[in-house]
Short mmCIF file of C-alpha atoms and ligand atoms in Angstrom, two decimals:
data_model
loop_
_atom_site.label_atom_id
_atom_site.label_comp_id
_atom_site.label_asym_id
_atom_site.label_seq_id
_atom_site.Cartn_x
_atom_site.Cartn_y
_atom_site.Cartn_z
CA UNK A 27 -5.58 -32.03 -5.85
CA UNK A 28 -6.48 -35.06 -7.88
CA UNK A 29 -9.19 -37.90 -8.28
CA UNK A 30 -12.64 -35.85 -7.63
CA UNK A 31 -15.39 -37.71 -6.00
CA UNK A 32 -17.82 -34.97 -6.65
CA UNK A 33 -17.72 -32.17 -9.14
CA UNK A 34 -20.33 -29.71 -8.02
CA UNK A 35 -18.83 -26.10 -9.90
CA UNK A 36 -20.11 -22.89 -8.94
CA UNK A 37 -20.74 -20.21 -11.78
CA UNK A 38 -20.69 -16.77 -10.53
CA UNK A 39 -22.42 -14.45 -13.15
CA UNK A 40 -25.06 -15.66 -15.57
CA UNK A 41 -23.49 -13.24 -18.80
CA UNK A 42 -22.21 -15.02 -21.97
CA UNK A 43 -19.20 -16.39 -20.12
CA UNK A 44 -21.03 -17.66 -16.99
CA UNK A 45 -23.78 -19.92 -19.12
CA UNK A 46 -21.11 -20.66 -21.76
CA UNK A 47 -19.01 -22.24 -19.22
CA UNK A 48 -22.08 -23.70 -16.87
CA UNK A 49 -23.21 -25.09 -20.47
CA UNK A 50 -19.92 -26.54 -21.42
CA UNK A 51 -18.86 -27.91 -18.07
CA UNK A 52 -22.44 -29.67 -18.06
CA UNK A 53 -21.63 -31.28 -21.14
CA UNK A 54 -18.37 -32.69 -19.44
CA UNK A 55 -20.10 -34.35 -16.57
CA UNK A 56 -19.93 -31.63 -13.53
CA UNK A 57 -23.15 -30.76 -12.14
CA UNK A 58 -23.12 -26.75 -12.36
CA UNK A 59 -25.17 -23.74 -10.13
CA UNK A 60 -25.24 -20.55 -11.38
CA UNK A 61 -25.68 -17.21 -9.28
CA UNK A 62 -26.56 -14.16 -10.75
CA UNK A 63 -26.52 -10.88 -8.88
CA UNK A 64 -29.41 -9.41 -10.46
CA UNK A 65 -32.80 -10.52 -9.97
CA UNK A 66 -33.02 -11.61 -13.76
CA UNK A 67 -31.49 -11.71 -16.72
CA UNK A 68 -29.09 -8.92 -18.37
CA UNK A 69 -30.89 -8.40 -21.58
CA UNK A 70 -28.57 -5.51 -22.67
CA UNK A 71 -28.36 -4.95 -26.79
CA UNK A 72 -24.96 -2.94 -27.99
CA UNK A 73 -23.00 -3.93 -30.70
CA UNK A 74 -21.03 -6.70 -30.45
CA UNK A 75 -18.41 -8.86 -32.96
CA UNK A 76 -18.01 -12.15 -33.57
CA UNK A 77 -14.95 -13.47 -35.23
CA UNK A 78 -14.07 -17.17 -36.25
CA UNK A 79 -12.43 -17.69 -32.51
CA UNK A 80 -15.92 -17.23 -31.00
CA UNK A 81 -17.78 -18.78 -34.31
CA UNK A 82 -16.17 -22.13 -33.91
CA UNK A 83 -16.29 -22.24 -29.83
CA UNK A 84 -20.17 -20.99 -30.32
CA UNK A 85 -20.62 -24.15 -32.82
CA UNK A 86 -19.67 -26.28 -30.48
CA UNK A 87 -21.69 -24.84 -27.63
CA UNK A 88 -24.73 -25.26 -29.86
CA UNK A 89 -25.01 -21.29 -29.84
CA UNK A 90 -24.21 -20.75 -33.85
CA UNK A 91 -27.43 -22.02 -35.16
CA UNK A 92 -29.27 -19.37 -33.23
CA UNK A 93 -26.77 -16.37 -34.47
CA UNK A 94 -26.78 -14.78 -37.65
CA UNK A 95 -24.43 -11.79 -39.41
CA UNK A 96 -26.48 -8.69 -39.18
CA UNK A 97 -23.80 -6.48 -41.00
CA UNK A 98 -25.09 -3.93 -43.20
CA UNK A 99 -23.30 -4.14 -46.98
CA UNK A 100 -23.82 -0.19 -47.52
CA UNK A 101 -20.82 1.64 -47.51
CA UNK A 102 -20.28 3.48 -44.38
CA UNK A 103 -20.26 7.60 -44.54
CA UNK A 104 -17.96 9.86 -42.27
CA UNK A 105 -19.71 13.11 -41.17
CA UNK A 106 -18.13 16.50 -40.37
CA UNK A 107 -18.59 18.61 -38.22
CA UNK A 108 -20.35 21.09 -40.39
CA UNK A 109 -22.38 17.93 -41.33
CA UNK A 110 -20.77 17.13 -44.97
CA UNK A 111 -21.02 13.53 -45.88
CA UNK A 112 -17.72 11.90 -46.97
CA UNK A 113 -17.17 7.77 -47.75
CA UNK A 114 -16.37 6.13 -44.57
CA UNK A 115 -14.65 3.07 -43.48
CA UNK A 116 -16.84 0.64 -41.17
CA UNK A 117 -16.48 -2.55 -39.66
CA UNK A 118 -17.17 -3.91 -43.71
CA UNK A 119 -13.55 -3.10 -44.28
CA UNK A 120 -12.06 -4.93 -41.48
CA UNK A 121 -9.76 -7.81 -41.54
CA UNK A 122 -11.35 -11.10 -40.48
CA UNK A 123 -15.10 -11.21 -41.69
CA UNK A 124 -16.19 -10.35 -38.49
CA UNK A 125 -19.82 -10.79 -37.88
CA UNK A 126 -21.74 -8.13 -36.24
CA UNK A 127 -25.10 -8.10 -34.30
CA UNK A 128 -25.84 -7.00 -30.69
CA UNK A 129 -24.93 -8.63 -27.04
CA UNK A 130 -28.88 -9.72 -26.88
CA UNK A 131 -28.25 -12.11 -29.60
CA UNK A 132 -26.01 -13.63 -28.16
CA UNK A 133 -26.62 -13.84 -24.19
CA UNK A 134 -29.93 -15.00 -25.99
CA UNK A 135 -28.26 -17.85 -27.57
CA UNK A 136 -26.53 -18.68 -24.71
CA UNK A 137 -28.97 -19.13 -22.42
CA UNK A 138 -31.57 -21.11 -25.13
CA UNK A 139 -28.87 -23.45 -24.93
CA UNK A 140 -28.49 -23.66 -21.23
CA UNK A 141 -29.77 -26.54 -19.81
CA UNK A 142 -32.86 -26.26 -18.17
CA UNK A 143 -32.15 -28.36 -15.46
CA UNK A 144 -28.76 -26.08 -14.09
CA UNK A 145 -29.69 -24.45 -11.12
CA UNK A 146 -29.98 -20.53 -11.36
CA UNK A 147 -29.92 -18.41 -8.30
CA UNK A 148 -30.74 -14.88 -8.97
CA UNK A 149 -30.05 -11.67 -6.66
CA UNK A 150 -27.28 -13.89 -5.16
CA UNK A 151 -23.30 -12.79 -4.78
CA UNK A 152 -20.48 -14.78 -3.03
CA UNK A 153 -19.09 -13.18 0.07
CA UNK A 154 -16.42 -14.78 1.20
CA UNK A 155 -14.28 -18.27 -0.22
CA UNK A 156 -12.21 -20.06 1.55
CA UNK A 157 -10.42 -22.82 0.13
CA UNK A 158 -8.73 -26.14 0.69
CA UNK A 159 -6.70 -28.60 -0.61
CA UNK A 160 -10.14 -30.71 -1.38
CA UNK A 161 -13.19 -28.34 -2.27
CA UNK A 162 -14.17 -24.93 -1.60
CA UNK A 163 -16.08 -23.05 0.79
CA UNK A 164 -18.28 -20.01 -0.64
CA UNK A 165 -20.69 -18.19 1.45
CA UNK A 166 -23.39 -16.84 -0.63
CA UNK A 167 -25.92 -13.84 0.02
CA UNK A 168 -29.42 -13.74 -1.15
CA UNK A 169 -30.07 -10.22 -1.13
CA UNK A 170 -33.93 -11.13 -1.43
CA UNK A 171 -34.02 -12.49 1.92
CA UNK A 172 -31.15 -10.80 2.78
CA UNK A 173 -29.92 -14.60 4.06
CA UNK A 174 -26.57 -16.33 3.92
CA UNK A 175 -25.60 -19.88 3.29
CA UNK A 176 -22.20 -21.60 3.50
CA UNK A 177 -21.81 -24.39 0.60
CA UNK A 178 -18.97 -26.68 -0.68
CA UNK A 179 -17.48 -26.76 -4.51
CA UNK A 180 -15.19 -28.49 -6.25
CA UNK A 181 -14.40 -25.79 -8.57
CA UNK A 182 -15.26 -22.15 -8.73
CA UNK A 183 -15.54 -19.91 -12.14
CA UNK A 184 -15.30 -16.28 -11.71
CA UNK A 185 -17.67 -15.08 -14.71
CA UNK A 186 -18.78 -12.08 -12.77
CA UNK A 187 -17.21 -9.28 -15.60
CA UNK A 188 -14.61 -6.44 -15.03
CA UNK A 189 -15.50 -5.69 -11.46
CA UNK A 190 -15.41 -8.82 -10.21
CA UNK A 191 -16.32 -9.86 -6.99
CA UNK A 192 -15.00 -13.34 -7.32
CA UNK A 193 -11.40 -11.83 -8.34
CA UNK A 194 -11.38 -9.26 -5.53
CA UNK A 195 -12.40 -12.03 -2.96
CA UNK A 196 -9.52 -14.38 -4.00
CA UNK A 197 -7.01 -12.43 -5.89
CA UNK A 198 -7.11 -9.07 -4.58
CA UNK A 199 -8.29 -5.53 -4.79
CA UNK A 200 -9.72 -4.32 -8.73
CA UNK A 201 -6.94 -1.61 -8.64
CA UNK A 202 -4.36 -4.26 -8.53
CA UNK A 203 -5.73 -5.67 -12.09
CA UNK A 204 -7.95 -2.70 -13.19
CA UNK A 205 -5.64 -0.80 -16.24
CA UNK A 206 -7.95 2.12 -17.25
CA UNK A 207 -6.67 2.84 -20.74
CA UNK A 208 -7.83 7.19 -20.34
CA UNK A 209 -11.14 6.44 -22.62
CA UNK A 210 -14.87 6.35 -21.92
CA UNK A 211 -17.14 4.53 -23.49
CA UNK A 212 -21.16 5.20 -24.06
CA UNK A 213 -23.21 2.55 -25.80
CA UNK A 214 -26.83 2.10 -26.32
CA UNK A 215 -29.46 1.29 -28.82
CA UNK A 216 -31.20 3.80 -31.14
CA UNK A 217 -34.81 3.94 -32.12
CA UNK A 218 -35.41 3.90 -36.00
CA UNK A 219 -32.91 5.96 -38.13
CA UNK A 220 -30.66 9.14 -36.85
CA UNK A 221 -31.08 11.96 -38.62
CA UNK A 222 -29.75 12.65 -41.48
CA UNK A 223 -28.61 8.75 -42.35
CA UNK A 224 -30.58 6.46 -44.47
CA UNK A 225 -31.83 3.06 -42.85
CA UNK A 226 -29.21 0.44 -42.91
CA UNK A 227 -26.22 3.12 -43.49
CA UNK A 228 -23.71 3.26 -40.52
CA UNK A 229 -21.45 6.46 -39.83
CA UNK A 230 -18.51 8.13 -37.87
CA UNK A 231 -17.80 10.96 -36.91
CA UNK A 232 -14.64 11.41 -35.91
CA UNK A 233 -11.91 14.16 -34.31
CA UNK A 234 -8.91 13.72 -32.30
CA UNK A 235 -9.71 12.52 -29.03
CA UNK A 236 -13.29 11.59 -29.79
CA UNK A 237 -15.72 9.60 -31.99
CA UNK A 238 -19.26 8.66 -32.80
CA UNK A 239 -20.02 5.36 -34.15
CA UNK A 240 -23.23 4.62 -35.78
CA UNK A 241 -23.62 0.42 -36.38
CA UNK A 242 -26.00 0.19 -38.68
CA UNK A 243 -27.47 -3.29 -39.64
CA UNK A 244 -29.40 -5.31 -42.09
CA UNK A 245 -32.49 -6.52 -39.52
CA UNK A 246 -33.03 -4.38 -36.82
CA UNK A 247 -32.11 -0.52 -35.70
CA UNK A 248 -28.19 1.04 -35.17
CA UNK A 249 -26.53 1.08 -31.73
CA UNK A 250 -24.32 4.03 -31.02
CA UNK A 251 -20.79 4.08 -29.58
CA UNK A 252 -19.50 7.74 -28.21
CA UNK A 253 -15.77 7.27 -27.04
CA UNK A 254 -13.77 10.02 -25.89
CA UNK A 255 -10.36 10.52 -24.05
CA UNK A 256 -10.18 11.51 -20.42
CA UNK A 257 -7.88 12.39 -18.06
CA UNK A 258 -10.49 12.36 -15.14
CA UNK A 259 -12.45 9.17 -15.01
CA UNK A 260 -13.79 9.86 -12.32
CA UNK A 261 -15.50 13.36 -13.15
CA UNK A 262 -16.90 12.04 -15.95
CA UNK A 263 -18.77 9.30 -13.98
CA UNK A 264 -20.12 11.95 -11.66
CA UNK A 265 -22.62 13.74 -14.03
CA UNK A 266 -25.53 11.78 -16.17
CA UNK A 267 -23.48 10.31 -19.34
CA UNK A 268 -25.28 12.63 -21.81
CA UNK A 269 -23.59 15.48 -19.93
CA UNK A 270 -20.01 14.22 -20.03
CA UNK A 271 -20.47 13.27 -23.64
CA UNK A 272 -21.89 16.70 -24.74
CA UNK A 273 -19.05 18.29 -22.81
CA UNK A 274 -16.60 16.31 -24.82
CA UNK A 275 -18.08 16.37 -28.17
CA UNK A 276 -18.10 20.18 -27.94
CA UNK A 277 -20.24 22.78 -29.54
CA UNK A 278 -22.13 22.82 -32.51
CA UNK A 279 -22.16 19.24 -33.18
CA UNK A 280 -23.57 17.72 -36.79
CA UNK A 281 -27.31 17.28 -36.83
CA UNK A 282 -26.81 13.31 -36.39
CA UNK A 283 -24.94 13.93 -33.19
CA UNK A 284 -27.53 15.82 -32.06
CA UNK A 285 -30.26 13.55 -32.36
CA UNK A 286 -27.58 10.46 -30.77
CA UNK A 287 -26.96 12.58 -27.87
CA UNK A 288 -30.57 13.67 -27.34
CA UNK A 289 -31.53 10.14 -27.94
CA UNK A 290 -28.70 8.71 -25.32
CA UNK A 291 -30.27 11.03 -22.78
CA UNK A 292 -33.62 9.27 -22.72
CA UNK A 293 -32.13 5.73 -22.90
CA UNK A 294 -33.14 3.73 -20.37
CA UNK A 295 -30.78 0.71 -21.20
CA UNK A 296 -27.47 2.52 -22.19
CA UNK A 297 -24.12 2.00 -20.90
CA UNK A 298 -21.56 4.58 -19.64
CA UNK A 299 -17.96 3.33 -18.31
CA UNK A 300 -14.14 4.21 -18.79
CA UNK A 301 -12.42 1.54 -21.17
CA UNK A 302 -10.76 -0.40 -18.95
CA UNK A 303 -8.65 -3.24 -19.60
CA UNK A 304 -8.35 -6.60 -16.80
CA UNK A 305 -4.33 -7.50 -16.91
CA UNK A 306 -3.26 -10.03 -14.24
CA UNK A 307 -0.73 -12.70 -14.15
CA UNK A 308 -2.33 -15.46 -13.59
CA UNK A 309 -6.33 -16.63 -13.79
CA UNK A 310 -6.49 -19.57 -11.34
CA UNK A 311 -5.83 -19.93 -7.83
CA UNK A 312 -6.25 -23.29 -6.20
CA UNK A 313 -9.62 -24.56 -7.32
CA UNK A 314 -10.87 -21.04 -8.44
CA UNK A 315 -10.79 -19.48 -11.69
CA UNK A 316 -11.93 -16.19 -13.74
CA UNK A 317 -13.01 -16.56 -17.10
CA UNK A 318 -14.31 -13.96 -19.42
CA UNK A 319 -14.22 -10.04 -18.50
CA UNK A 320 -13.38 -10.77 -14.98
CA UNK A 321 -10.17 -12.23 -15.91
CA UNK A 322 -9.09 -10.85 -19.33
CA UNK A 323 -11.46 -7.68 -19.95
CA UNK A 324 -9.64 -6.64 -23.53
CA UNK A 325 -12.35 -3.81 -23.91
CA UNK A 326 -14.79 -2.86 -26.66
CA UNK A 327 -11.53 -1.79 -28.83
CA UNK A 328 -10.58 -5.18 -29.27
CA UNK A 329 -13.83 -6.49 -30.49
CA UNK A 330 -12.82 -9.79 -28.81
CA UNK A 331 -14.90 -10.13 -25.46
CA UNK A 332 -17.70 -12.26 -26.82
CA UNK A 333 -15.56 -14.50 -29.01
CA UNK A 334 -12.68 -14.94 -26.00
CA UNK A 335 -15.62 -15.56 -23.58
CA UNK A 336 -16.88 -18.42 -25.83
CA UNK A 337 -13.66 -19.65 -26.90
CA UNK A 338 -12.35 -19.79 -23.14
CA UNK A 339 -15.43 -21.70 -21.99
CA UNK A 340 -14.93 -24.42 -24.69
CA UNK A 341 -11.44 -25.04 -24.18
CA UNK A 342 -11.93 -25.36 -20.59
CA UNK A 343 -14.93 -27.52 -20.68
CA UNK A 344 -13.15 -29.87 -23.39
CA UNK A 345 -10.00 -30.26 -21.40
CA UNK A 346 -11.76 -31.01 -17.93
CA UNK A 347 -13.82 -33.58 -20.23
CA UNK A 348 -10.42 -35.19 -21.23
CA UNK A 349 -8.75 -34.61 -18.07
CA UNK A 350 -11.25 -35.05 -15.65
CA UNK A 351 -8.84 -36.06 -12.47
CA UNK A 352 -5.98 -33.75 -12.60
CA UNK A 353 -8.10 -30.42 -11.74
CA UNK A 354 -4.74 -28.40 -11.33
CA UNK A 355 -2.95 -29.56 -14.17
CA UNK A 356 -6.12 -28.83 -16.29
CA UNK A 357 -6.47 -25.11 -15.36
CA UNK A 358 -2.61 -24.20 -15.86
CA UNK A 359 -2.84 -26.18 -19.17
CA UNK A 360 -6.21 -24.11 -20.28
CA UNK A 361 -4.71 -20.79 -18.91
CA UNK A 362 -1.29 -21.90 -21.59
CA UNK A 363 -3.06 -22.22 -23.85
CA UNK A 364 -5.39 -19.30 -23.97
CA UNK A 365 -2.57 -16.70 -23.36
CA UNK A 366 -1.18 -16.23 -26.22
CA UNK A 367 -4.56 -15.59 -27.67
CA UNK A 368 -5.52 -12.83 -25.05
CA UNK A 369 -2.23 -11.17 -24.95
CA UNK A 370 -2.91 -10.49 -28.59
CA UNK A 371 -6.30 -9.23 -27.94
CA UNK A 372 -4.82 -7.06 -25.35
CA UNK A 373 -2.31 -5.59 -27.45
CA UNK A 374 -5.30 -5.29 -30.19
CA UNK A 375 -7.45 -3.39 -28.18
CA UNK A 376 -4.95 -0.66 -27.07
CA UNK A 377 -3.44 -0.60 -30.68
CA UNK A 378 -6.96 -0.28 -32.23
CA UNK A 379 -8.35 2.20 -30.38
CA UNK A 380 -7.37 4.58 -32.42
CA UNK A 381 -9.46 3.08 -35.48
CA UNK A 382 -12.21 4.21 -33.14
CA UNK A 383 -11.17 7.57 -31.21
CA UNK A 384 -8.23 8.95 -33.63
CA UNK A 385 -5.02 10.73 -31.71
CA UNK A 386 -4.72 13.40 -33.85
CA UNK A 387 -5.28 15.34 -37.36
CA UNK A 388 -2.55 13.44 -39.29
CA UNK A 389 -4.53 10.80 -38.39
CA UNK A 390 -7.56 11.53 -39.59
CA UNK A 391 -6.23 12.62 -42.96
CA UNK A 392 -4.66 9.41 -43.50
CA UNK A 393 -7.98 7.97 -42.72
CA UNK A 394 -9.67 9.63 -44.88
CA UNK A 395 -7.52 8.27 -47.90
CA UNK A 396 -8.20 4.81 -46.97
CA UNK A 397 -11.69 4.24 -48.95
CA UNK A 398 -10.14 6.04 -52.27
CA UNK A 399 -6.97 3.46 -51.65
CA UNK A 400 -9.56 0.77 -51.26
CA UNK A 401 -10.30 0.98 -54.84
CA UNK A 402 -7.30 -0.01 -55.79
CA UNK A 403 -5.39 -3.89 -55.54
CA UNK A 404 -2.25 -2.11 -54.01
CA UNK A 405 -4.25 0.45 -52.04
CA UNK A 406 -5.77 -2.19 -50.36
CA UNK A 407 -2.65 -4.40 -49.59
CA UNK A 408 -1.35 -1.20 -48.10
CA UNK A 409 -5.10 -0.85 -46.02
CA UNK A 410 -4.54 -5.04 -45.05
CA UNK A 411 -0.99 -3.47 -43.59
CA UNK A 412 -2.20 -0.65 -41.34
CA UNK A 413 -4.68 -3.15 -40.24
CA UNK A 414 -2.64 -5.45 -39.17
CA UNK A 415 -4.65 -8.29 -41.20
CA UNK A 416 -2.19 -11.08 -41.00
CA UNK A 417 -1.85 -10.70 -37.14
CA UNK A 418 -6.06 -10.51 -37.22
CA UNK A 419 -6.36 -13.56 -39.43
CA UNK A 420 -4.15 -15.62 -37.27
CA UNK A 421 -5.44 -14.78 -33.46
CA UNK A 422 -8.75 -13.42 -33.98
CA UNK A 423 -9.49 -16.42 -36.54
CA UNK A 424 -7.96 -18.88 -34.74
CA UNK A 425 -9.87 -22.41 -33.69
CA UNK A 426 -8.74 -22.19 -30.35
CA UNK A 427 -9.71 -25.26 -29.07
CA UNK A 428 -7.83 -27.23 -32.26
CA UNK A 429 -4.60 -25.18 -31.96
CA UNK A 430 -4.47 -25.56 -28.09
CA UNK A 431 -5.49 -29.71 -28.06
CA UNK A 432 -4.97 -30.48 -31.90
CA UNK A 433 -1.99 -29.13 -33.00
CA UNK A 434 1.27 -30.65 -34.24
CA UNK A 435 3.75 -31.14 -31.41
CA UNK A 436 6.15 -28.44 -33.39
CA UNK A 437 3.01 -26.31 -33.25
CA UNK A 438 2.66 -26.55 -29.68
CA UNK A 439 5.72 -25.82 -29.37
CA UNK A 440 5.85 -22.77 -31.47
CA UNK A 441 3.01 -21.43 -29.25
CA UNK A 442 4.90 -22.04 -26.12
CA UNK A 443 7.77 -20.13 -27.08
CA UNK A 444 5.09 -17.14 -28.85
CA UNK A 445 3.79 -16.99 -25.25
CA UNK A 446 7.49 -16.78 -23.69
CA UNK A 447 8.02 -14.03 -26.09
CA UNK A 448 5.01 -12.34 -25.21
CA UNK A 449 5.53 -12.64 -21.62
CA UNK A 450 9.14 -10.93 -21.33
CA UNK A 451 8.43 -8.50 -23.56
CA UNK A 452 5.70 -7.54 -21.22
C1 LIG N 10 -19.92 -0.97 -24.71
C2 LIG N 10 -19.11 -2.60 -25.10
C3 LIG N 10 -19.11 -3.16 -26.66
C4 LIG N 10 -18.47 -4.14 -26.45
N1 LIG N 10 -18.63 -4.77 -27.74
C5 LIG N 10 -17.61 -5.65 -27.86
C6 LIG N 10 -17.73 -6.41 -29.17
O1 LIG N 10 -17.78 -5.35 -29.92
N2 LIG N 10 -17.40 -7.57 -29.17
C7 LIG N 10 -17.13 -8.10 -28.19
O2 LIG N 10 -16.93 -9.53 -28.62
N3 LIG N 10 -17.21 -7.95 -26.88
C8 LIG N 10 -17.59 -6.48 -26.68
N4 LIG N 10 -17.81 -6.13 -25.71
C9 LIG N 10 -17.56 -7.25 -24.20
C10 LIG N 10 -18.52 -8.50 -23.97
O3 LIG N 10 -19.62 -7.71 -23.83
C11 LIG N 10 -17.57 -8.98 -22.84
O4 LIG N 10 -16.87 -8.89 -22.96
C12 LIG N 10 -18.26 -10.26 -22.84
O5 LIG N 10 -19.89 -10.33 -22.97
C13 LIG N 10 -18.00 -11.56 -21.90
O6 LIG N 10 -19.12 -10.62 -20.68
P1 LIG N 10 -18.87 -11.93 -19.26
O7 LIG N 10 -19.83 -12.72 -19.29
O8 LIG N 10 -17.22 -12.30 -19.08
O9 LIG N 10 -18.81 -10.28 -18.23
P2 LIG N 10 -20.38 -9.99 -18.22
O10 LIG N 10 -21.13 -9.53 -19.14
O11 LIG N 10 -20.08 -8.51 -17.71
O12 LIG N 10 -21.34 -10.46 -17.38
C14 LIG N 10 -20.74 -10.54 -15.94
C15 LIG N 10 -22.36 -10.89 -15.17
O13 LIG N 10 -22.17 -11.23 -13.65
C16 LIG N 10 -22.87 -10.45 -13.16
N5 LIG N 10 -22.36 -10.58 -11.97
C17 LIG N 10 -21.33 -9.03 -11.47
N6 LIG N 10 -20.94 -9.34 -10.28
C18 LIG N 10 -21.75 -10.25 -9.50
C19 LIG N 10 -21.62 -11.03 -8.52
N7 LIG N 10 -21.29 -10.19 -7.33
N8 LIG N 10 -22.08 -11.89 -8.30
C20 LIG N 10 -23.00 -12.41 -9.35
N9 LIG N 10 -23.26 -12.03 -10.36
C21 LIG N 10 -22.33 -11.27 -10.56
C22 LIG N 10 -23.10 -9.58 -13.78
O14 LIG N 10 -24.75 -8.86 -13.56
C23 LIG N 10 -23.28 -10.40 -15.34
O15 LIG N 10 -24.76 -10.69 -15.66
C24 LIG N 10 -18.42 -5.05 -25.32
C25 LIG N 10 -18.76 -4.45 -24.05
C26 LIG N 10 -19.25 -3.28 -23.93
C27 LIG N 10 -18.94 -2.75 -22.45
#
């Protein structure tokens, strides 16, 4: 698989991964075609985090100028079931200084930077993908007309999210790669301010196996995340989100949570899903590659979905630009470069879940001491240790492109050793 005469790439999915990849590959001289199953752009607006790994990539992709940190700096509160307010922890206390915004901000930035002449076909999905050494034949179904046609591409990127069609057509069924963490997530925008809170003040309500987070911003209304443990995802999904959430949070919730749940009931744009990770031994097969949630969904608990998608697109496009004639080795090297970071984000998604949904009363007790501990230097050191600050900064704030491509031979060697260690640990 060398010397490419044509460079047509099909990008499946017009989320953040898809748009960033299409833009970067266009910069590298490719001709992208984007197909999106939905009939229009998906503008959903729940809370997302942008760490430096994502900001560095967003800057190179031209997106950073459209983005800003919306994080409210007001101290957060922790609510009790009886409605009492105590000092709480919030994303402001998280190591790594992430920027806070909503998914729609990043989607908008990616769209603003998408070259206008890239062909976008809405209501279109792949139904068959067949490849040989020289190219990929993809059958595309247009749901509006009900017609199918088969086209040839040099490369296919599956950027079609956690339940990726490209993955199921080329790599195998969802069950093989989806790893449920055993938690549900409801996320939605809250118009105004939840009852009992001041504007701009974030809040948590945490009990063993369930948690509510009100993410407050400086310059827009808050967004909400409700998350809880379950042994039966299918049962949770079988009824309306608000019914499942009400059952999970029990009788007599604090008034703020009542208000939040009433809003969930009327929310048109909310999301209600299980928290699943995608774990795969490889992200490419021949000329088909997965990128973003389709390849490695790390879950909301890691806070790295957007950052890793942007970093993946940035690295892939740069590598293809530098080595346009050897696709197989670029895809292999790209994967080798991304793996150690994604492995860490996935570990963080599992470990940091307890930050959002605690396991036990003991954890809650310890956590309540943290805002007090944060007042002393020693206490801050303990918090940094508990929150794995060093690793967060090393991996979530990594400038992945320069670390993978620009590091010294010694650094690259260390990165490969690290990767092997992680693989054998898995
Ligand atoms: C509640 C919640 C909170 C989150 N919070 C954070 C956070 O704090 N920080 C963070 O970094 N990330 C967060 N994420 C994750 C983040 O939004 C994604 O990881 C990131 O946007 C990358 O997504 P993606 O483009 O790979 O996939 P998606 O955003 O899922 O986009 C996939 C696109 O492909 C389309 N598609 C699907 N199937 C097909 C098909 N067959 N054919 C054509 N098109 C198709 C879809 O319609 C969609 O437009 C959160 C996710 C959730 C659910």
